[in-house]
PDB file of C-alpha atoms in Angstrom:
ATOM      1  CA  UNK A   1     107.246  20.689 104.965  1.00  0.00           C
ATOM      2  CA  UNK A   2     108.872  21.255 108.205  1.00  0.00           C
ATOM      3  CA  UNK A   3     110.081  17.767 108.235  1.00  0.00           C
ATOM      4  CA  UNK A   4     111.306  18.020 104.758  1.00  0.00           C
ATOM      5  CA  UNK A   5     113.051  21.220 105.576  1.00  0.00           C
ATOM      6  CA  UNK A   6     114.518  19.636 108.631  1.00  0.00           C
ATOM      7  CA  UNK A   7     115.602  16.707 106.522  1.00  0.00           C
ATOM      8  CA  UNK A   8     117.098  19.016 103.852  1.00  0.00           C
ATOM      9  CA  UNK A   9     118.775  21.062 106.563  1.00  0.00           C
ATOM     10  CA  UNK A  10     120.043  17.968 108.152  1.00  0.00           C
ATOM     11  CA  UNK A  11     121.359  16.791 104.759  1.00  0.00           C
ATOM     12  CA  UNK A  12     122.758  20.272 104.150  1.00  0.00           C
ATOM     13  CA  UNK A  13     124.451  20.166 107.508  1.00  0.00           C
ATOM     14  CA  UNK A  14     125.890  16.757 106.761  1.00  0.00           C
ATOM     15  CA  UNK A  15     127.050  17.971 103.349  1.00  0.00           C
ATOM     16  CA  UNK A  16     128.572  21.044 104.926  1.00  0.00           C
ATOM     17  CA  UNK A  17     130.319  18.950 107.527  1.00  0.00           C
ATOM     18  CA  UNK A  18     131.554  16.613 104.819  1.00  0.00           C
ATOM     19  CA  UNK A  19     132.631  19.616 102.728  1.00  0.00           C
ATOM     20  CA  UNK A  20     134.405  21.083 105.716  1.00  0.00           C
ATOM     21  CA  UNK A  21     136.115  17.737 106.346  1.00  0.00           C
ATOM     22  CA  UNK A  22     137.090  17.541 102.654  1.00  0.00           C
ATOM     23  CA  UNK A  23     138.263  21.158 102.749  1.00  0.00           C
ATOM     24  CA  UNK A  24     140.252  20.413 105.889  1.00  0.00           C
ATOM     25  CA  UNK A  25     141.783  17.336 104.216  1.00  0.00           C
ATOM     26  CA  UNK A  26     142.592  19.415 101.142  1.00  0.00           C
ATOM     27  CA  UNK A  27     144.019  22.202 103.320  1.00  0.00           C
ATOM     28  CA  UNK A  28     146.136  19.591 105.161  1.00  0.00           C
ATOM     29  CA  UNK A  29     147.203  18.106 101.805  1.00  0.00           C
ATOM     30  CA  UNK A  30     148.074  21.578 100.467  1.00  0.00           C
ATOM     31  CA  UNK A  31     150.032  22.319 103.632  1.00  0.00           C
ATOM     32  CA  UNK A  32     151.849  18.980 103.351  1.00  0.00           C
ATOM     33  CA  UNK A  33     152.421  19.704  99.654  1.00  0.00           C
ATOM     34  CA  UNK A  34     153.768  23.176 100.543  1.00  0.00           C
ATOM     35  CA  UNK A  35     156.141  21.604 103.080  1.00  0.00           C
ATOM     36  CA  UNK A  36     157.174  18.980 100.529  1.00  0.00           C
ATOM     37  CA  UNK A  37     157.613  21.673  97.843  1.00  0.00           C
ATOM     38  CA  UNK A  38     159.693  23.766 100.237  1.00  0.00           C
ATOM     39  CA  UNK A  39     161.835  20.736 101.035  1.00  0.00           C
ATOM     40  CA  UNK A  40     162.127  19.958  97.334  1.00  0.00           C
ATOM     41  CA  UNK A  41     163.121  23.577  96.571  1.00  0.00           C
ATOM     42  CA  UNK A  42     165.730  23.424  99.349  1.00  0.00           C
ATOM     43  CA  UNK A  43     167.030  20.144  97.898  1.00  0.00           C
ATOM     44  CA  UNK A  44     167.094  21.671  94.399  1.00  0.00           C
ATOM     45  CA  UNK A  45     168.975  24.688  95.804  1.00  0.00           C
ATOM     46  CA  UNK A  46     171.499  22.382  97.506  1.00  0.00           C
ATOM     47  CA  UNK A  47     171.861  20.408  94.253  1.00  0.00           C
ATOM     48  CA  UNK A  48     172.356  23.615  92.257  1.00  0.00           C
ATOM     49  CA  UNK A  49     174.990  24.744  94.744  1.00  0.00           C
ATOM     50  CA  UNK A  50     176.693  21.354  94.510  1.00  0.00           C
ATOM     51  CA  UNK A  51     176.477  21.458  90.697  1.00  0.00           C
ATOM     52  CA  UNK A  52     178.083  24.918  90.719  1.00  0.00           C
ATOM     53  CA  UNK A  53     180.828  23.646  93.037  1.00  0.00           C
ATOM     54  CA  UNK A  54     181.400  20.590  90.833  1.00  0.00           C
ATOM     55  CA  UNK A  55     181.526  22.831  87.730  1.00  0.00           C
ATOM     56  CA  UNK A  56     184.168  25.015  89.401  1.00  0.00           C
ATOM     57  CA  UNK A  57     186.130  21.923  90.453  1.00  0.00           C
ATOM     58  CA  UNK A  58     185.887  20.511  86.924  1.00  0.00           C
ATOM     59  CA  UNK A  59     187.049  23.819  85.443  1.00  0.00           C
ATOM     60  CA  UNK A  60     189.967  23.919  87.875  1.00  0.00           C
ATOM     61  CA  UNK A  61     190.816  20.278  87.107  1.00  0.00           C
ATOM     62  CA  UNK A  62     190.618  20.942  83.369  1.00  0.00           C
ATOM     63  CA  UNK A  63     192.961  23.927  83.751  1.00  0.00           C
ATOM     64  CA  UNK A  64     195.375  21.790  85.768  1.00  0.00           C
ATOM     65  CA  UNK A  65     195.156  19.052  83.127  1.00  0.00           C
ATOM     66  CA  UNK A  66     195.921  21.572  80.387  1.00  0.00           C
ATOM     67  CA  UNK A  67     198.927  22.850  82.369  1.00  0.00           C
ATOM     68  CA  UNK A  68     200.114  19.272  82.950  1.00  0.00           C
ATOM     69  CA  UNK A  69     199.713  18.426  79.269  1.00  0.00           C
ATOM     70  CA  UNK A  70     201.688  21.538  78.283  1.00  0.00           C
ATOM     71  CA  UNK A  71     204.443  20.710  80.809  1.00  0.00           C
ATOM     72  CA  UNK A  72     204.459  17.113  79.609  1.00  0.00           C
ATOM     73  CA  UNK A  73     204.836  18.256  76.003  1.00  0.00           C
ATOM     74  CA  UNK A  74     207.682  20.594  77.000  1.00  0.00           C
ATOM     75  CA  UNK A  75     209.387  17.745  78.883  1.00  0.00           C
ATOM     76  CA  UNK A  76     208.931  15.415  75.904  1.00  0.00           C
ATOM     77  CA  UNK A  77     210.461  18.039  73.619  1.00  0.00           C
ATOM     78  CA  UNK A  78     213.363  18.522  76.038  1.00  0.00           C
ATOM     79  CA  UNK A  79     213.781  14.759  76.364  1.00  0.00           C
ATOM     80  CA  UNK A  80     213.809  14.417  72.580  1.00  0.00           C
ATOM     81  CA  UNK A  81     216.514  17.088  72.325  1.00  0.00           C
ATOM     82  CA  UNK A  82     218.556  15.424  75.050  1.00  0.00           C
ATOM     83  CA  UNK A  83     218.156  12.025  73.383  1.00  0.00           C
ATOM     84  CA  UNK A  84     219.305  13.429  70.025  1.00  0.00           C
ATOM     85  CA  UNK A  85     222.301  15.069  71.712  1.00  0.00           C
ATOM     86  CA  UNK A  86     223.191  11.791  73.453  1.00  0.00           C
ATOM     87  CA  UNK A  87     222.890   9.861  70.185  1.00  0.00           C
ATOM     88  CA  UNK A  88     225.151  12.401  68.458  1.00  0.00           C
ATOM     89  CA  UNK A  89     227.671  12.249  71.340  1.00  0.00           C
ATOM     90  CA  UNK A  90     227.582   8.434  71.311  1.00  0.00           C
ATOM     91  CA  UNK A  91     228.179   8.402  67.556  1.00  0.00           C
ATOM     92  CA  UNK A  92     231.092  10.833  67.965  1.00  0.00           C
ATOM     93  CA  UNK A  93     232.578   8.734  70.779  1.00  0.00           C
ATOM     94  CA  UNK A  94     232.246   5.560  68.703  1.00  0.00           C
ATOM     95  CA  UNK A  95     233.973   7.310  65.785  1.00  0.00           C
ATOM     96  CA  UNK A  96     236.772   8.507  68.087  1.00  0.00           C
ATOM     97  CA  UNK A  97     237.095   5.003  69.547  1.00  0.00           C
ATOM     98  CA  UNK A  98     237.448   3.484  66.054  1.00  0.00           C
ATOM     99  CA  UNK A  99     239.971   6.173  65.138  1.00  0.00           C
ATOM    100  CA  UNK A 100     241.913   5.483  68.330  1.00  0.00           C
ATOM    101  CA  UNK A 101     241.820   1.724  67.718  1.00  0.00           C
ATOM    102  CA  UNK A 102     243.005   2.222  64.137  1.00  0.00           C
ATOM    103  CA  UNK A 103     245.749   4.602  65.299  1.00  0.00           C
ATOM    104  CA  UNK A 104     246.774   2.244  68.087  1.00  0.00           C
ATOM    105  CA  UNK A 105     246.923  -0.675  65.662  1.00  0.00           C
ATOM    106  CA  UNK A 106     248.963   1.363  63.166  1.00  0.00           C
ATOM    107  CA  UNK A 107     251.315   2.487  65.948  1.00  0.00           C
ATOM    108  CA  UNK A 108     251.715  -1.086  67.146  1.00  0.00           C
ATOM    109  CA  UNK A 109     252.457  -2.313  63.622  1.00  0.00           C
ATOM    110  CA  UNK A 110     254.912   0.554  63.051  1.00  0.00           C
ATOM    111  CA  UNK A 111     256.632  -0.227  66.347  1.00  0.00           C
ATOM    112  CA  UNK A 112     256.944  -3.914  65.418  1.00  0.00           C
ATOM    113  CA  UNK A 113     258.326  -3.009  61.984  1.00  0.00           C
ATOM    114  CA  UNK A 114     260.820  -0.570  63.498  1.00  0.00           C
ATOM    115  CA  UNK A 115     261.878  -3.154  66.095  1.00  0.00           C
ATOM    116  CA  UNK A 116     262.455  -5.703  63.308  1.00  0.00           C
ATOM    117  CA  UNK A 117     264.481  -3.150  61.340  1.00  0.00           C
ATOM    118  CA  UNK A 118     266.449  -2.316  64.463  1.00  0.00           C
ATOM    119  CA  UNK A 119     267.251  -5.990  65.059  1.00  0.00           C
ATOM    120  CA  UNK A 120     268.291  -6.405  61.417  1.00  0.00           C
ATOM    121  CA  UNK A 121     270.509  -3.294  61.646  1.00  0.00           C
ATOM    122  CA  UNK A 122     272.083  -4.535  64.872  1.00  0.00           C
ATOM    123  CA  UNK A 123     272.813  -7.899  63.258  1.00  0.00           C
ATOM    124  CA  UNK A 124     274.245  -6.188  60.164  1.00  0.00           C
ATOM    125  CA  UNK A 125     276.296  -3.883  62.373  1.00  0.00           C
ATOM    126  CA  UNK A 126     277.760  -6.820  64.313  1.00  0.00           C
ATOM    127  CA  UNK A 127     278.537  -8.613  61.070  1.00  0.00           C
ATOM    128  CA  UNK A 128     280.230  -5.516  59.645  1.00  0.00           C
ATOM    129  CA  UNK A 129     282.209  -4.915  62.840  1.00  0.00           C
ATOM    130  CA  UNK A 130     283.311  -8.520  62.761  1.00  0.00           C
ATOM    131  CA  UNK A 131     284.295  -8.240  59.088  1.00  0.00           C
ATOM    132  CA  UNK A 132     286.063  -4.952  59.809  1.00  0.00           C
ATOM    133  CA  UNK A 133     287.990  -6.571  62.624  1.00  0.00           C
ATOM    134  CA  UNK A 134     289.021  -9.467  60.359  1.00  0.00           C
ATOM    135  CA  UNK A 135     289.901  -7.165  57.495  1.00  0.00           C
ATOM    136  CA  UNK A 136     291.925  -4.886  59.725  1.00  0.00           C
ATOM    137  CA  UNK A 137     294.478  -7.656  60.324  1.00  0.00           C
ATOM    138  CA  UNK A 138     294.629  -8.734  56.691  1.00  0.00           C
ATOM    139  CA  UNK A 139     294.614  -5.207  55.349  1.00  0.00           C
ATOM    140  CA  UNK A 140     297.910  -4.132  56.875  1.00  0.00           C
ATOM    141  CA  UNK A 141     299.744  -5.406  53.827  1.00  0.00           C
ATOM    142  CA  UNK A 142     297.206  -4.500  51.234  1.00  0.00           C
ATOM    143  CA  UNK A 143     296.270  -0.851  50.481  1.00  0.00           C
ATOM    144  CA  UNK A 144     293.119  -1.882  48.676  1.00  0.00           C
ATOM    145  CA  UNK A 145     291.997  -3.784  51.694  1.00  0.00           C
ATOM    146  CA  UNK A 146     292.710  -0.752  53.854  1.00  0.00           C
ATOM    147  CA  UNK A 147     290.524   1.379  51.665  1.00  0.00           C
ATOM    148  CA  UNK A 148     287.776  -1.229  51.941  1.00  0.00           C
ATOM    149  CA  UNK A 149     288.291  -1.275  55.707  1.00  0.00           C
ATOM    150  CA  UNK A 150     287.851   2.510  55.813  1.00  0.00           C
ATOM    151  CA  UNK A 151     284.690   2.206  53.737  1.00  0.00           C
ATOM    152  CA  UNK A 152     283.391  -0.515  56.032  1.00  0.00           C
ATOM    153  CA  UNK A 153     284.201   1.601  59.064  1.00  0.00           C
ATOM    154  CA  UNK A 154     282.327   4.509  57.546  1.00  0.00           C
ATOM    155  CA  UNK A 155     279.405   2.199  56.723  1.00  0.00           C
ATOM    156  CA  UNK A 156     279.462   0.827  60.275  1.00  0.00           C
ATOM    157  CA  UNK A 157     279.398   4.383  61.638  1.00  0.00           C
ATOM    158  CA  UNK A 158     276.384   5.244  59.457  1.00  0.00           C
ATOM    159  CA  UNK A 159     274.656   2.048  60.548  1.00  0.00           C
ATOM    160  CA  UNK A 160     275.323   2.872  64.232  1.00  0.00           C
ATOM    161  CA  UNK A 161     273.735   6.278  63.752  1.00  0.00           C
ATOM    162  CA  UNK A 162     270.719   4.643  62.067  1.00  0.00           C
ATOM    163  CA  UNK A 163     270.461   2.181  64.964  1.00  0.00           C
ATOM    164  CA  UNK A 164     270.533   5.088  67.452  1.00  0.00           C
ATOM    165  CA  UNK A 165     267.900   6.971  65.460  1.00  0.00           C
ATOM    166  CA  UNK A 166     265.655   3.910  65.169  1.00  0.00           C
ATOM    167  CA  UNK A 167     266.118   3.153  68.896  1.00  0.00           C
ATOM    168  CA  UNK A 168     265.045   6.703  69.685  1.00  0.00           C
ATOM    169  CA  UNK A 169     262.006   6.394  67.392  1.00  0.00           C
ATOM    170  CA  UNK A 170     261.054   3.040  68.950  1.00  0.00           C
ATOM    171  CA  UNK A 171     261.323   4.572  72.433  1.00  0.00           C
ATOM    172  CA  UNK A 172     259.192   7.566  71.368  1.00  0.00           C
ATOM    173  CA  UNK A 173     256.608   5.281  69.759  1.00  0.00           C
ATOM    174  CA  UNK A 174     256.545   3.030  72.833  1.00  0.00           C
ATOM    175  CA  UNK A 175     255.922   5.957  75.157  1.00  0.00           C
ATOM    176  CA  UNK A 176     253.214   7.305  72.810  1.00  0.00           C
ATOM    177  CA  UNK A 177     251.514   3.905  72.631  1.00  0.00           C
ATOM    178  CA  UNK A 178     251.722   3.520  76.415  1.00  0.00           C
ATOM    179  CA  UNK A 179     250.116   6.946  76.929  1.00  0.00           C
ATOM    180  CA  UNK A 180     247.266   6.063  74.581  1.00  0.00           C
TER     181      UNK A 180
END
């Protein structure tokens, strides 16, 4: 019995030593697990802090984007208004240009017509002066011819006044056309 007891005690001792070794291993594993858990919790805390920072940055970026979008829309609206104003001004300038071109063309045509009339009046005036001169010699003896001479002189005077008036108009038109 003693031997058996010794054997059981010896087995008990071995079991106890093994249990103590297992307990020590488990205690070491728990300690390592606690260290690992602590490290993990620290990492999670750092990640949460980073996530919070990123959320704040995203919120700030989103607010900036909203402001930029609103400013962009305002600029687009302003640009649209400016574009419409420029189109209207361009249309008005084109209309004024056409009006000026039409006016200039009409003035040029009127000036040419008046110059032609002036030349015709000058030619008629010279012809009448020449006829008057010829009739003045022949009319000395003839009263009827003298009356005709007086009429021709009066007509020549009227034609000279018309020539002066047309010359003045041509000069005015020329200066107006040159200014335009």
